[in-house]
JSON list of C-alpha atoms in Angstrom, two decimals:
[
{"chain": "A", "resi": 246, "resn": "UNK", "atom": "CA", "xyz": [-2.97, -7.21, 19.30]},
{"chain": "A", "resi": 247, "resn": "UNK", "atom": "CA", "xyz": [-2.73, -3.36, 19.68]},
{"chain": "A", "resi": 248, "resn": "UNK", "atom": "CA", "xyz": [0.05, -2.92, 17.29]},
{"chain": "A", "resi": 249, "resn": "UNK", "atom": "CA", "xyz": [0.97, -5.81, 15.08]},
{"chain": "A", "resi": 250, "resn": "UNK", "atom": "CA", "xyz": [3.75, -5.40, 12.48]},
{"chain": "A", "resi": 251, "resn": "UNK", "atom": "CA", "xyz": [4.40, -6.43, 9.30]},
{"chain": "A", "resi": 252, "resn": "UNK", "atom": "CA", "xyz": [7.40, -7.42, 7.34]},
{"chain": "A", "resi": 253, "resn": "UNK", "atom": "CA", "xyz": [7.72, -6.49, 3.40]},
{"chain": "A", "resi": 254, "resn": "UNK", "atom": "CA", "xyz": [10.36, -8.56, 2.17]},
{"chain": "A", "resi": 255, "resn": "UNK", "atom": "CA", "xyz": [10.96, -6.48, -1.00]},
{"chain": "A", "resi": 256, "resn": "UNK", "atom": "CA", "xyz": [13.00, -6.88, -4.12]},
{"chain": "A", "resi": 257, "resn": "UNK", "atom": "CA", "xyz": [13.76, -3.57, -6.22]},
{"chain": "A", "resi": 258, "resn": "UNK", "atom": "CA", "xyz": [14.82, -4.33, -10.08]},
{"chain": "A", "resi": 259, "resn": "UNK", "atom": "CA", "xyz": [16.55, -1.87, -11.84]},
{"chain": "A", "resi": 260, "resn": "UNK", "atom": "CA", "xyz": [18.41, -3.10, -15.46]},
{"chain": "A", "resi": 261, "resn": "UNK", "atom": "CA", "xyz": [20.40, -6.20, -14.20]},
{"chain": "A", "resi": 262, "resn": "UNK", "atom": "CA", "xyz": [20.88, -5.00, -10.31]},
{"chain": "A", "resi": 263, "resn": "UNK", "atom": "CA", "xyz": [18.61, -6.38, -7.99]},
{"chain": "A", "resi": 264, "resn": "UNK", "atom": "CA", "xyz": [18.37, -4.73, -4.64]},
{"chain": "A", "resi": 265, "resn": "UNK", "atom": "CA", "xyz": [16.86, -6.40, -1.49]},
{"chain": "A", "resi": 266, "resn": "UNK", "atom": "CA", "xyz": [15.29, -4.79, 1.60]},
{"chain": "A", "resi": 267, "resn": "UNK", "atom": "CA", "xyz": [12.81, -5.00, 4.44]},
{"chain": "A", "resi": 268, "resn": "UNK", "atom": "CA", "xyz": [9.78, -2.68, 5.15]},
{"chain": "A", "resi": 269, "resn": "UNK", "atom": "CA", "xyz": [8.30, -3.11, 8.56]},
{"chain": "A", "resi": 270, "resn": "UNK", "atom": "CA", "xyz": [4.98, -1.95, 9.47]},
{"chain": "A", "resi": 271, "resn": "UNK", "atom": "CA", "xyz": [3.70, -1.37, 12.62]},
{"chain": "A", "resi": 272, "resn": "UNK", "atom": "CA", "xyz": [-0.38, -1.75, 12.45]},
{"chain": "A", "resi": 273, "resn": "UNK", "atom": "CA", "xyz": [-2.70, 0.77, 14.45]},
{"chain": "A", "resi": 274, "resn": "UNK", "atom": "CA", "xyz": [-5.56, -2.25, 15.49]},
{"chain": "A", "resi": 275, "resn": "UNK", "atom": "CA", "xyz": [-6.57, 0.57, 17.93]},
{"chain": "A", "resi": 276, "resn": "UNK", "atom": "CA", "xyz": [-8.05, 3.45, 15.74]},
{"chain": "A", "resi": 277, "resn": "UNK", "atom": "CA", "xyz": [-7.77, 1.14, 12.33]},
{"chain": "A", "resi": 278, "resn": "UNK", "atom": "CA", "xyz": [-9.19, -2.36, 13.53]},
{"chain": "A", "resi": 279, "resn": "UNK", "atom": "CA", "xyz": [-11.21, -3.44, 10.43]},
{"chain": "A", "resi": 280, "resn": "UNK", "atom": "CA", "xyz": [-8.30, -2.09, 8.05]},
{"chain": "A", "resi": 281, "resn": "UNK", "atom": "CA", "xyz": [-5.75, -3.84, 10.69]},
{"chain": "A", "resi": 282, "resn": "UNK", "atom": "CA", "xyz": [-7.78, -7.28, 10.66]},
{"chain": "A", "resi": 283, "resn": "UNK", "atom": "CA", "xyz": [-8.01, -7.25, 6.76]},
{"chain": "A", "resi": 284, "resn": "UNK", "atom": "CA", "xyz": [-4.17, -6.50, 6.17]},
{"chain": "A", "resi": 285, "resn": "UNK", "atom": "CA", "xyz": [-3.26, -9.21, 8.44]},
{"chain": "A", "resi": 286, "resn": "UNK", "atom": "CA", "xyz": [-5.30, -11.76, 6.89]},
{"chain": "A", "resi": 287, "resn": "UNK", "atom": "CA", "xyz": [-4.26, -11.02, 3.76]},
{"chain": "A", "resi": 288, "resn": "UNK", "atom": "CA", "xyz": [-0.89, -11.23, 5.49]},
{"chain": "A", "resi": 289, "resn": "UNK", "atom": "CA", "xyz": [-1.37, -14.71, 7.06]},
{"chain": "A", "resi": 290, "resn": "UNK", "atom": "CA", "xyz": [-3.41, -16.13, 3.92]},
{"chain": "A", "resi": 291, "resn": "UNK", "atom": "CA", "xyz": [0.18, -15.56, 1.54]},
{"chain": "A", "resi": 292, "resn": "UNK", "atom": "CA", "xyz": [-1.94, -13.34, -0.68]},
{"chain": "A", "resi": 293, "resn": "UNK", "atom": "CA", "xyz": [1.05, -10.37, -0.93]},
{"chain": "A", "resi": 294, "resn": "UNK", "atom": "CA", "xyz": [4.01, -12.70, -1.56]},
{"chain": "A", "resi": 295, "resn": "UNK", "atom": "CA", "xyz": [4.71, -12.38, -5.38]},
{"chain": "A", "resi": 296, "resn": "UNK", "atom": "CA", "xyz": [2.96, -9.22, -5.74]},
{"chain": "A", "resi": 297, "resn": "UNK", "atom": "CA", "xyz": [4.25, -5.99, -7.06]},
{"chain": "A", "resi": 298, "resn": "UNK", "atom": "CA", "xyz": [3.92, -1.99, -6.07]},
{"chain": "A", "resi": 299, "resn": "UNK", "atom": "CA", "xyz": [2.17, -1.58, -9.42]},
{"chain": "A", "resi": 300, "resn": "UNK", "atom": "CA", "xyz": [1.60, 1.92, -9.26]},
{"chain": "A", "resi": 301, "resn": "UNK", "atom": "CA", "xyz": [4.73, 4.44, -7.96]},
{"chain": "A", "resi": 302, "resn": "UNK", "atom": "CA", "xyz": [4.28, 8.05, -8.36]},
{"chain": "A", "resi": 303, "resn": "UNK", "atom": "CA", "xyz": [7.47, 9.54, -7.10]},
{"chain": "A", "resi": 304, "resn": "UNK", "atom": "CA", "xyz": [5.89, 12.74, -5.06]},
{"chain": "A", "resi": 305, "resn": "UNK", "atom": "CA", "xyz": [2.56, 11.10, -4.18]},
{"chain": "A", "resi": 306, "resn": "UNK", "atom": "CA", "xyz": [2.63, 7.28, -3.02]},
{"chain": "A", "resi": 307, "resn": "UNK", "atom": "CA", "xyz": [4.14, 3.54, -3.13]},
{"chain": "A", "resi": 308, "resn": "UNK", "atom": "CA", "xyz": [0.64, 1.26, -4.21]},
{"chain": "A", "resi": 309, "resn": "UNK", "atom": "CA", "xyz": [1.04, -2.37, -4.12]},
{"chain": "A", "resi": 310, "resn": "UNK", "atom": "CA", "xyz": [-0.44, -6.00, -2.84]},
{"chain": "A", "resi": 311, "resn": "UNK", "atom": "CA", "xyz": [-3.15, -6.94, -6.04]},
{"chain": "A", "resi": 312, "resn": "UNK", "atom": "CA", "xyz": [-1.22, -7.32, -9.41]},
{"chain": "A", "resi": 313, "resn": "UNK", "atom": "CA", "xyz": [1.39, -9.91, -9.85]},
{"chain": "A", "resi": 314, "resn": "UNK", "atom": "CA", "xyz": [4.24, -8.97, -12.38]},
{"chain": "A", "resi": 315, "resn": "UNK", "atom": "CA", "xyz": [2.82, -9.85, -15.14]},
{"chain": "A", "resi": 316, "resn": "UNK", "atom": "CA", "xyz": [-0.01, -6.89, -14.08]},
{"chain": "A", "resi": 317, "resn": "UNK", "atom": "CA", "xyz": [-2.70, -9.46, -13.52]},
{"chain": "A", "resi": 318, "resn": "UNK", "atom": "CA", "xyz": [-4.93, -8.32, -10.58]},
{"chain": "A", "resi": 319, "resn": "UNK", "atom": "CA", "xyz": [-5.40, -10.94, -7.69]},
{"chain": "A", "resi": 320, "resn": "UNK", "atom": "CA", "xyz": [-8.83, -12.06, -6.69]},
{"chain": "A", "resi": 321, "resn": "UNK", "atom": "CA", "xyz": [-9.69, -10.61, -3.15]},
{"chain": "A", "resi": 322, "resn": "UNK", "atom": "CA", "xyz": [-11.99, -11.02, -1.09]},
{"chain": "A", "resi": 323, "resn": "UNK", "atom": "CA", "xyz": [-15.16, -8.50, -0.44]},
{"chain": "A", "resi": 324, "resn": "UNK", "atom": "CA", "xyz": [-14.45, -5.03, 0.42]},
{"chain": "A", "resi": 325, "resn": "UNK", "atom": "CA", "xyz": [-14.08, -3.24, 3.82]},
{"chain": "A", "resi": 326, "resn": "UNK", "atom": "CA", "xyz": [-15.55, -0.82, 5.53]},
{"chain": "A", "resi": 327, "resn": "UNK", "atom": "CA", "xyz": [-13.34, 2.56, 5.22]},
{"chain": "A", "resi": 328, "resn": "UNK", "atom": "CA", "xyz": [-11.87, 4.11, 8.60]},
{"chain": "A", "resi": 329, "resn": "UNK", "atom": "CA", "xyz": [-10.21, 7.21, 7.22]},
{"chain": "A", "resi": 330, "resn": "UNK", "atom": "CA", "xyz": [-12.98, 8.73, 10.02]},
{"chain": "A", "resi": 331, "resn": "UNK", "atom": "CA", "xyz": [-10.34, 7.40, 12.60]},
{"chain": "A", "resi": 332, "resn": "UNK", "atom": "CA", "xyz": [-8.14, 10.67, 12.86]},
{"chain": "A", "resi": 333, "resn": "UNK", "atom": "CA", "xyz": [-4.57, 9.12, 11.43]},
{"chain": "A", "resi": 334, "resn": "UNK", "atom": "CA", "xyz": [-3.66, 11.29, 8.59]},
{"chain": "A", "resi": 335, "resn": "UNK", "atom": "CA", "xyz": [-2.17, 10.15, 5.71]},
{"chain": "A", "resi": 336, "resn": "UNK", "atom": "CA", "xyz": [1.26, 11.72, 6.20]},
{"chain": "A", "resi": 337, "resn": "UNK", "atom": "CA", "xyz": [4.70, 10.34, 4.56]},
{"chain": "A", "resi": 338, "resn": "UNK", "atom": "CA", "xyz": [5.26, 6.99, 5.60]},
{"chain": "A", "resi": 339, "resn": "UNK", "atom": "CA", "xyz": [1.95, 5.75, 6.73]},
{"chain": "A", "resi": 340, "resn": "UNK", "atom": "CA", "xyz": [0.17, 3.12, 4.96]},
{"chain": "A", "resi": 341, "resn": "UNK", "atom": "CA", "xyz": [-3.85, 3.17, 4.02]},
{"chain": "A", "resi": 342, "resn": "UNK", "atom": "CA", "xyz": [-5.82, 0.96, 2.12]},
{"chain": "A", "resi": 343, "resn": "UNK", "atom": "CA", "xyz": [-6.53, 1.94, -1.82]},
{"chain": "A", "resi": 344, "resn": "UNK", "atom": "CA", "xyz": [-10.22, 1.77, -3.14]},
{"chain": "A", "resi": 345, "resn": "UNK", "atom": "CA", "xyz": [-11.78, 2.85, -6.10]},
{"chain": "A", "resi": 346, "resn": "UNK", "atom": "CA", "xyz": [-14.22, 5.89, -6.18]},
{"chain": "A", "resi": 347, "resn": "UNK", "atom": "CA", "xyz": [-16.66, 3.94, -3.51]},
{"chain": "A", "resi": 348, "resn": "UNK", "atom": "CA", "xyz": [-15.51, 4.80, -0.39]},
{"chain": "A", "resi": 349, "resn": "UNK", "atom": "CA", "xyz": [-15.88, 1.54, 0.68]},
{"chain": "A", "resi": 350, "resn": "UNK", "atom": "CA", "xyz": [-14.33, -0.49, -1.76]},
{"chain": "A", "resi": 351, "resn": "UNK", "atom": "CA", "xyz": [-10.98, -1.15, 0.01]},
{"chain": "A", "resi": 352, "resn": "UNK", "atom": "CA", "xyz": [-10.06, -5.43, -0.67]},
{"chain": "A", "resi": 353, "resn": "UNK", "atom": "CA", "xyz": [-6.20, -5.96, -0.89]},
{"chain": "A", "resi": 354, "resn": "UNK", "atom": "CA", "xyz": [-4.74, -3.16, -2.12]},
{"chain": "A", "resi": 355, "resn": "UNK", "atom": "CA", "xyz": [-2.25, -0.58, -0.17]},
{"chain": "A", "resi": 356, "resn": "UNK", "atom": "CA", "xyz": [0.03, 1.99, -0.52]},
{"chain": "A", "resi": 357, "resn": "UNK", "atom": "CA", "xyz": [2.66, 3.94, 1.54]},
{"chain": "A", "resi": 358, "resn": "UNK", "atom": "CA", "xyz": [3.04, 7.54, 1.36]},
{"chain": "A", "resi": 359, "resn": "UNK", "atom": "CA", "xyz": [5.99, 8.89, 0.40]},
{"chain": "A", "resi": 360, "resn": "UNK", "atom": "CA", "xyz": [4.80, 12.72, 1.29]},
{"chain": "A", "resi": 361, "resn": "UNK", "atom": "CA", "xyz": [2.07, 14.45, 3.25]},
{"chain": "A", "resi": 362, "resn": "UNK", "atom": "CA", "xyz": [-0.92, 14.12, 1.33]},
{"chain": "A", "resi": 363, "resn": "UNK", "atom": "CA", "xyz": [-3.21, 15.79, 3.38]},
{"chain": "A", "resi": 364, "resn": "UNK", "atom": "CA", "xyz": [-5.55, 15.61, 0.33]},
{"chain": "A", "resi": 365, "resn": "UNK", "atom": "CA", "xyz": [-6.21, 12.07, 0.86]},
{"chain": "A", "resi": 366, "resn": "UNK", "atom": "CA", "xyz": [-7.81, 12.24, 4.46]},
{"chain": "A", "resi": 367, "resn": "UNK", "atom": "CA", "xyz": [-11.15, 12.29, 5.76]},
{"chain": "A", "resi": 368, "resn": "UNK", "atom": "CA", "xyz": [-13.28, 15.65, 5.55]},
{"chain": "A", "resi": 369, "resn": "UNK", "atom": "CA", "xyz": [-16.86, 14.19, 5.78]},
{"chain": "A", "resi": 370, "resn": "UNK", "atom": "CA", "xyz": [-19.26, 11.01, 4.87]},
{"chain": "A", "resi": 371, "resn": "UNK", "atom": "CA", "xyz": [-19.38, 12.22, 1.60]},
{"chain": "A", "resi": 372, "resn": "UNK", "atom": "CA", "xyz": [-18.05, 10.64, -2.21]},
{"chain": "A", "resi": 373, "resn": "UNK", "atom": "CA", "xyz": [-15.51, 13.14, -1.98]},
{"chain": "A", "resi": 374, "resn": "UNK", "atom": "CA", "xyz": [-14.80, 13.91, 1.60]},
{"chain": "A", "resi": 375, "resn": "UNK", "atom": "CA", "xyz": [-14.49, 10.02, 2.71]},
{"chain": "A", "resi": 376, "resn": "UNK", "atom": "CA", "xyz": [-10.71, 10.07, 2.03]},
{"chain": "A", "resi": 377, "resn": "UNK", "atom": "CA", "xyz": [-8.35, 6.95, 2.45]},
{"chain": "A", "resi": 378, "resn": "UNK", "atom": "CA", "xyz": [-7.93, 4.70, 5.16]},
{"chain": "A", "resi": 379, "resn": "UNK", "atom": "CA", "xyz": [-4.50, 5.36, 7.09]},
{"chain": "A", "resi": 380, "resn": "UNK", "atom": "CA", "xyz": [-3.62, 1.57, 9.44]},
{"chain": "A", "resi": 381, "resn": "UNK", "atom": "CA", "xyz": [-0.40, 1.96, 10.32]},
{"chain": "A", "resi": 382, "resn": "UNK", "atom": "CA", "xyz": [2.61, 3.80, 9.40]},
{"chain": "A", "resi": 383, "resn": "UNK", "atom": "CA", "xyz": [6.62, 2.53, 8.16]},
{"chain": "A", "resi": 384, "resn": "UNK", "atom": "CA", "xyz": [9.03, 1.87, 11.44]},
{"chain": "A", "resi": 385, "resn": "UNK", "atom": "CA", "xyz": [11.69, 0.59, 9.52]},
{"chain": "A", "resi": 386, "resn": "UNK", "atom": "CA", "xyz": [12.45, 0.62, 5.97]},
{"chain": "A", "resi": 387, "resn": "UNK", "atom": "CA", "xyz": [12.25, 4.19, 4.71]},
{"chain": "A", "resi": 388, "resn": "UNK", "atom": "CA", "xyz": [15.12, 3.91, 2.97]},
{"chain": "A", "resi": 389, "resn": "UNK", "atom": "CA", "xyz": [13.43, 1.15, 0.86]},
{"chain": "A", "resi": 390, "resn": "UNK", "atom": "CA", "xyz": [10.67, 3.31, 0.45]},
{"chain": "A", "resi": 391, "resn": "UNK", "atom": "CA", "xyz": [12.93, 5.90, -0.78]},
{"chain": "A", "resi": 392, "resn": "UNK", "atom": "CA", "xyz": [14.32, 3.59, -2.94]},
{"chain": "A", "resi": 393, "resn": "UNK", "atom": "CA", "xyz": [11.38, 2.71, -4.48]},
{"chain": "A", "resi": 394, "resn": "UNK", "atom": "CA", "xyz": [9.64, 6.13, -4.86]},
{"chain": "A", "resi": 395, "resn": "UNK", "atom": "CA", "xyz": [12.48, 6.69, -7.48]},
{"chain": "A", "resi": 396, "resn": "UNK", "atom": "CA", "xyz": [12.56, 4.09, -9.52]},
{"chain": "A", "resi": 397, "resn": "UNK", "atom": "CA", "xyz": [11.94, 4.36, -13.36]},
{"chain": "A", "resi": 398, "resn": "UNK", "atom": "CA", "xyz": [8.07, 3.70, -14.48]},
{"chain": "A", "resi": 399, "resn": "UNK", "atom": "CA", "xyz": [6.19, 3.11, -17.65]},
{"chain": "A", "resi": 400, "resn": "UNK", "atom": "CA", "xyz": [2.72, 2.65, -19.06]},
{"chain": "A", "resi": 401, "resn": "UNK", "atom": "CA", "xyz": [2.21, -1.01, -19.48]},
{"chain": "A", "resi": 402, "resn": "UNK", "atom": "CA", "xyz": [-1.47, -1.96, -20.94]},
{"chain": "A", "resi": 403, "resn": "UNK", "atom": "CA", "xyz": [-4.00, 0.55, -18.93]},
{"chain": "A", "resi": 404, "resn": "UNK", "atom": "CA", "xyz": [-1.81, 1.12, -15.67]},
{"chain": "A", "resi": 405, "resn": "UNK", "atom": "CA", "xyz": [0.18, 4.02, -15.84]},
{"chain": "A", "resi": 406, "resn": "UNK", "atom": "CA", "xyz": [3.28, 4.34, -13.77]},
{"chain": "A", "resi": 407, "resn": "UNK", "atom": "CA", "xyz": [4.01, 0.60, -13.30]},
{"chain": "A", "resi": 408, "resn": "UNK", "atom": "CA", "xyz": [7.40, 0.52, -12.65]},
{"chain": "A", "resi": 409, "resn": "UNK", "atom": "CA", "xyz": [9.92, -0.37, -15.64]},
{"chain": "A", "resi": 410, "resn": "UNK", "atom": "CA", "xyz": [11.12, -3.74, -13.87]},
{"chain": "A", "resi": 411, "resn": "UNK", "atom": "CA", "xyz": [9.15, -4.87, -11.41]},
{"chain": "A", "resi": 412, "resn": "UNK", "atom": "CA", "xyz": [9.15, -4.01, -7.66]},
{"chain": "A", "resi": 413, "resn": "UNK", "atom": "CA", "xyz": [8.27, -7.30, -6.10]},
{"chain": "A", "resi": 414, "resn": "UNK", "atom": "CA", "xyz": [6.78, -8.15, -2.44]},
{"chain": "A", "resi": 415, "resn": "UNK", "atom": "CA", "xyz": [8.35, -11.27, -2.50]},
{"chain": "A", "resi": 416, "resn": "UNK", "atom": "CA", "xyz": [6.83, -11.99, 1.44]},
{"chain": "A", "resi": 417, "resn": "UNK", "atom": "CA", "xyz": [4.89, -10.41, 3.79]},
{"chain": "A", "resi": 418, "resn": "UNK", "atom": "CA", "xyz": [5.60, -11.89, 7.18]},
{"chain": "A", "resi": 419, "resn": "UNK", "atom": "CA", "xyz": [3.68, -10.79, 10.45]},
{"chain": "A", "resi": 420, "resn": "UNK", "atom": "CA", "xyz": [6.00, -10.67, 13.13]}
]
């Protein structure tokens, strides 16, 4: 299992036009085991299909696999040790795990890069030097990713830039 992949099966809304699309992700179980083993479970378990990227910030990152459309966040299961220690950096098109401001508070939630956000990785064992988990990276797709990154978004309750129709993970499929 030293490089699984993953298939987003992805469904952009915009007005009345509906375009679909494919992400693949090719997994890093080498350097990224724990974050690897936790995707693909989620993966397996069904968990992403129906989801949305809830959160798109157009120069920063793609976030998406714990709110359905309706913004309702999923119940996951208990966090994961973060492996942003591992060396992958979180440069455009790789994917890490989100967390809150524990370091180690990584369930369901993921997001692609869409630039170099150097920013985001690993400096030290500290609150602010853990940085995010990078697991794999996008090896097909980016034009989806593209796509996405430039859709229209909205505040809609207390999540800013949800996308103004949804964005929806309609499968995730290990291949």
């Amino acid at each position: 299992m030293s490089n699984p992949q993953v298939e987003l099966h992805v469904t952009i809304n915009v007005a009345d036009t509906a375009t679909q699309g494919v992400i693949t992700l090719e997994l890093d179980a080498v350097n990224a085991p724990k974050s690897t083993e936790n995707f693909l479970n989620y993966v397996n378990a069904g968990f992403y299909d129906g989801t949305v990227f809830h959160r798109v910030i157009k120069n920063f990152m793609i976030q998406g696999g714990g709110m359905t459309p309706d913004m309702k966040q999923k119940e996951a299961q208990a966090p994961i040790e973060n492996e942003a220690k591992n060396g992958l950096k979180n440069d455009k098109y790789t994917v890490a795990m989100a967390r809150t401001s524990d370091p180690h508070s990584a369930t369901a939630q993921f997001f692609i890069n869409v630039v170099d956000n150097g920013f985001l990785n690993h400096t030290s064992p500290t609150p602010q030097g853990w940085g995010y988990a990078v697991f794999g990276k996008v090896v097909k797709g980016e034009d989806i990713v593209d796509a996405i990154k430039k859709v229209r978004t909205t505040r809609k309750g207390f999540h800013d830039d949800v996308p103004f129709d949804a964005v929806v993970i309609d499968k995730a499929v290990a291949i």
